[in-house]
C-alpha angles and dihedrals in degrees: 000000000000117000122237095257095053093045089057091048093053095051098036105040093089095052093046092059095050100066106134121234111243094208117066094198115070144158123253092256106129127234101237117226112250129224115241087239092065104036115125117245116260121234089232137007111249139143103218125214094004120126111225125186123228091200118127091210116136117235118235132199090229091059095043095049096042121113102299091232085095090071089066108263103263125222119270139179095024118193144158123258122227089261096051097262123132123252127187140165125242127182114250110243112260093004140089089228122101123221122206126227133200124215108192120224112277095020134102132202133070093305130217127307113253112234117232091243089060099039094101090062093061109024133062141173090210133000134191137177129207118252091250090047092234094122135038120190130186140178121222123174107314098345145070122218131191130202106214127214091262091055096255117138115224125192103225098184139006117196122320123104106000118251120216140172097035113203135167115232124221090260091053095254114140112240126199139172116238123174108314096342148062120234133186131211121209099215092199096055104019091236116154118207133188106230101178141346135183141202135192100230142087112290111257120253131191094239133009117229116252111278097211146355095283093052092048092052092047091055091048098046105037116071093195089061091050092053092050091050092049091050091053091048092051093049092046093051092046092052090049090051091050091052089053100042108029124073087203094069124073118238118262116266121252112245123219128185116292111239090047130097135205120269097171142341126193129174125209116250090242091054095235105107139024136195113218122183121197139176137183118285115253143125123268089217143037126237089253091060095099138128123209117231107199103186108072134153091242094050092244131112119260121211107218119201112237137182129280122267119245088240088067098044121120127194114272119214120198127199121218117208127195108212122199108202095189094053091032090228136131131205130193110232114224123229092203096100093056108111109250094008091143101030112137090230093172096049094116091047092048091047091052092050092044091052089052087058092047092253136120121235122218118206112256118209098185115135116272123234110266140177144138116326106257104211122199088214105060135037101209121088118268093255121112123191120197108244091248090058096231098104135042135187129196132194109219130185138192113244089238086058095228093117137042122186130194107204138176124209124239102214093197100048091031096225142115121261112204112226099171135008120196112193125182123181087211107035139306111253114257088214129063098043103127113144141157145123132296108249099236104036139034091258124130126221122195147153123246135176095201093117091053097266132064108264140166126250139178122206137178106220111264093020135090118276122251119218117230094183133028138168143071097312138087125251118208143158097039120199123182118206120235093248092048091237098120142024114206119207146165118238144163095229103145098038133359091243099046118079119192135169121255139169132210127206106238093211102042102024091229114154127216127195107222102178134036099181096129103220135059113326132178127179147199117202114227120247089248089049091230101108144034124226102210132198107201135176140168133208094276098019120081116223123288132176122258133182124216123180117214095237125120113279095007120150130201118271117209112236108177131045107188104142110114124243088233090062093045091051096060124091102249120182116230108217121225118236109228133178106226114201113245125226092207108038138037090239124082124242108241115219144171112236121195111201128190118223112274092013090150093061131081129349119009112270136241116247140196125205113208117202117203122225135238092051090229097062134105120225105154093080131117096250136083110292127232082224091070094146089053090049089054092045089052090053088053091050089051089053087055091053100260126137112222127204124193112183134194092219122190108295091047123126126249099046104083139258100304092052090049097048098042087100096056107140091349109069110175097025106083091035094055089046087056092047088054090053087051093051091048090050091052092051094046099040112020103044094251125160108234090214094055104058125118133181140208141170144151133243104342085009089055089050090052091048087059094045093050095043092046102038102029104033092165092062103071133023094208138007140190119208113197123196086340133187110234102170121025092203086074095051126091127287103233094059104029102043089058092061104029102021108225127313094243090056102033113022089154090066092050094048091047092049107039119090094213089074092057102043092116087072095070110121104149135058115291131189119196118196114191130183111212099208094054112138091178101054105017120231087235088073089069093038092057094045093048090051090051092050090049089053089048088053093236113168106178099081138086131191127212118191128202109204100194102034129107124204092288108046117238109179116080089216090060093048090050094048092048096051094042087059092047092049092047090051091056095042092052098042106033 
């Protein structure tokens, strides 16, 4: 039975961590997360700012797993219009189509639906403004529009060759990439100019040299041949002279090696230099990388192309070229002056694997494959030009993802200058990599995790960086103001699960807290930089839009109200956020705990431990969860008397670098250790029977269900693994090679981390739910594991297949079937 102190901690921990700061100006000193063993006792037990229903309605799986339209269709993709109004998307009821709504300045409510004929006035796929703010251009669908200095909107293009990467040049021309070229529009005259083009071929010449002795003699002996060669030379030289002298002739293309392809091309705003990145041609997949889709309109089987497996991945090297448009020259930039470019960063790993084979490894100092950092969180290339066009920065990474470099380019010496190197013996985070230039000085800003948490820095090239943020919290969603005075950001300063909006003065380093909403909050800064458009949610409240002006003492005003009355009427359970002491680290494991009324009394309870997916994801926060169906299912379980635990095990996001990389080369080991701490906590503090605990999770959560059921069979009496990874060698490269390296280099890590190697450990009842059209975790993962368990003569497992479902289920009938099976598993075995 739980003691009195711990009962108070369970119920009060959430309220304790939501006390608002009275002062809106603060230093960057973090508020350290507290262990549940040391939290002060609250004066009263409350859950602040959480809507709870007093309805006695009983939750049903059919309602929970129905098409989520019934929740109300919450706002998404909020933005500001050119005129300072608010635009957002909202799913059309009963359709996969989104409608867009406009909330005019000064008004609240859900706004008015934007008609399709007016959509181009409020929506955009990309938008840019000139440095002097005279012009604003945006691309929407097949067209480009420009708002002129007099306020008139001009449609610059309609259809034709698509324009991308809109940028204003220093002379106010609008530049865009189209096909294999950059073009510019003079918005005063309407003139369109070709600035630069490129081809992957040998540069043309007037005459080819003789290929052998016979050809050489022919050209020497035959006067006719000599005349023909001279004519070609004359025409070639004349055409070259015309390209140089005549404004009527387009400039000559730049030629890059045949057999290569384009990775990225960016042109300086002054039109004088370009950065072009190339790599060898090749397919990312093999012809055998297919997935059968059995349910087709024609009754046949479709073979769907899918991605390559990490086991088949090979290092990819990219070449960076500095292009001088005035001199019409190009120069390959060398990586050899990057610090650590040829470090054998995997020497210890290779030596361990060699020793396992009875071999000895010799350190290899050959250069590593390198290229632009390919972030999962932006679509543009990792090249940033200063707005005056005279400086450029690139973010480079080693293919093994142990190093990230921020470099500038010396145009005169044609070489990289390293400004910042981020090295991680595990892997460099694929998040928190925003970088760029201040607008009004040649000063870089960037994020780095080198102190253990994602923080913000400014740095004059060649000088030491200066930290703008510091402490045990994560900085994200960075926005620099036009005057370079402030950087706005989102961070979990006061508690790992509470995200608020802050700004820091770039000059003084002074921080200001802008929101105190106590939940999950995102923002978009207004074009006039005088207001924040907020998306805010709480544990039991789906996201809505709020507006907060940036005036002293202002508070957020709720704009939208989209949550349905049907959702509000149901008896949802607000989970408590607790800090569970860890047996393996000095940091607590934050978790959501769902407690039924009177859980302390009577016979020990049944419990379910939910394990979130993605690995690097945070779910024990105080906002609305992306796992909203699971949240509703957990409320249903609470109605049935279960206790539910949802842990941010090691590997989860929001807790810094060490928490993230604890799983390096041992996926499934630290996480299961944390799950054991969670189970022990439930038994000791929440009146849970150790012999009546089950677990479930999807994707990475399904993987962890396997690892716990196979390697810690005493921990759970039943488990459900949904869309689960069974063998990491079959997963993708971008995710898996970070954590486990690659199978050819580090087979030990794959064998230590893949459930298929531990299937003989299954002792309790296991349910496997597998979608068959899953191009994230292939169906073959389950097929191979089932075959192995058949061969091991295991009997306590069942498999349910879903023939039309991808990784994230779509059909309500599939969701319902899946969770009926999960619920039945727990009812029968706990």
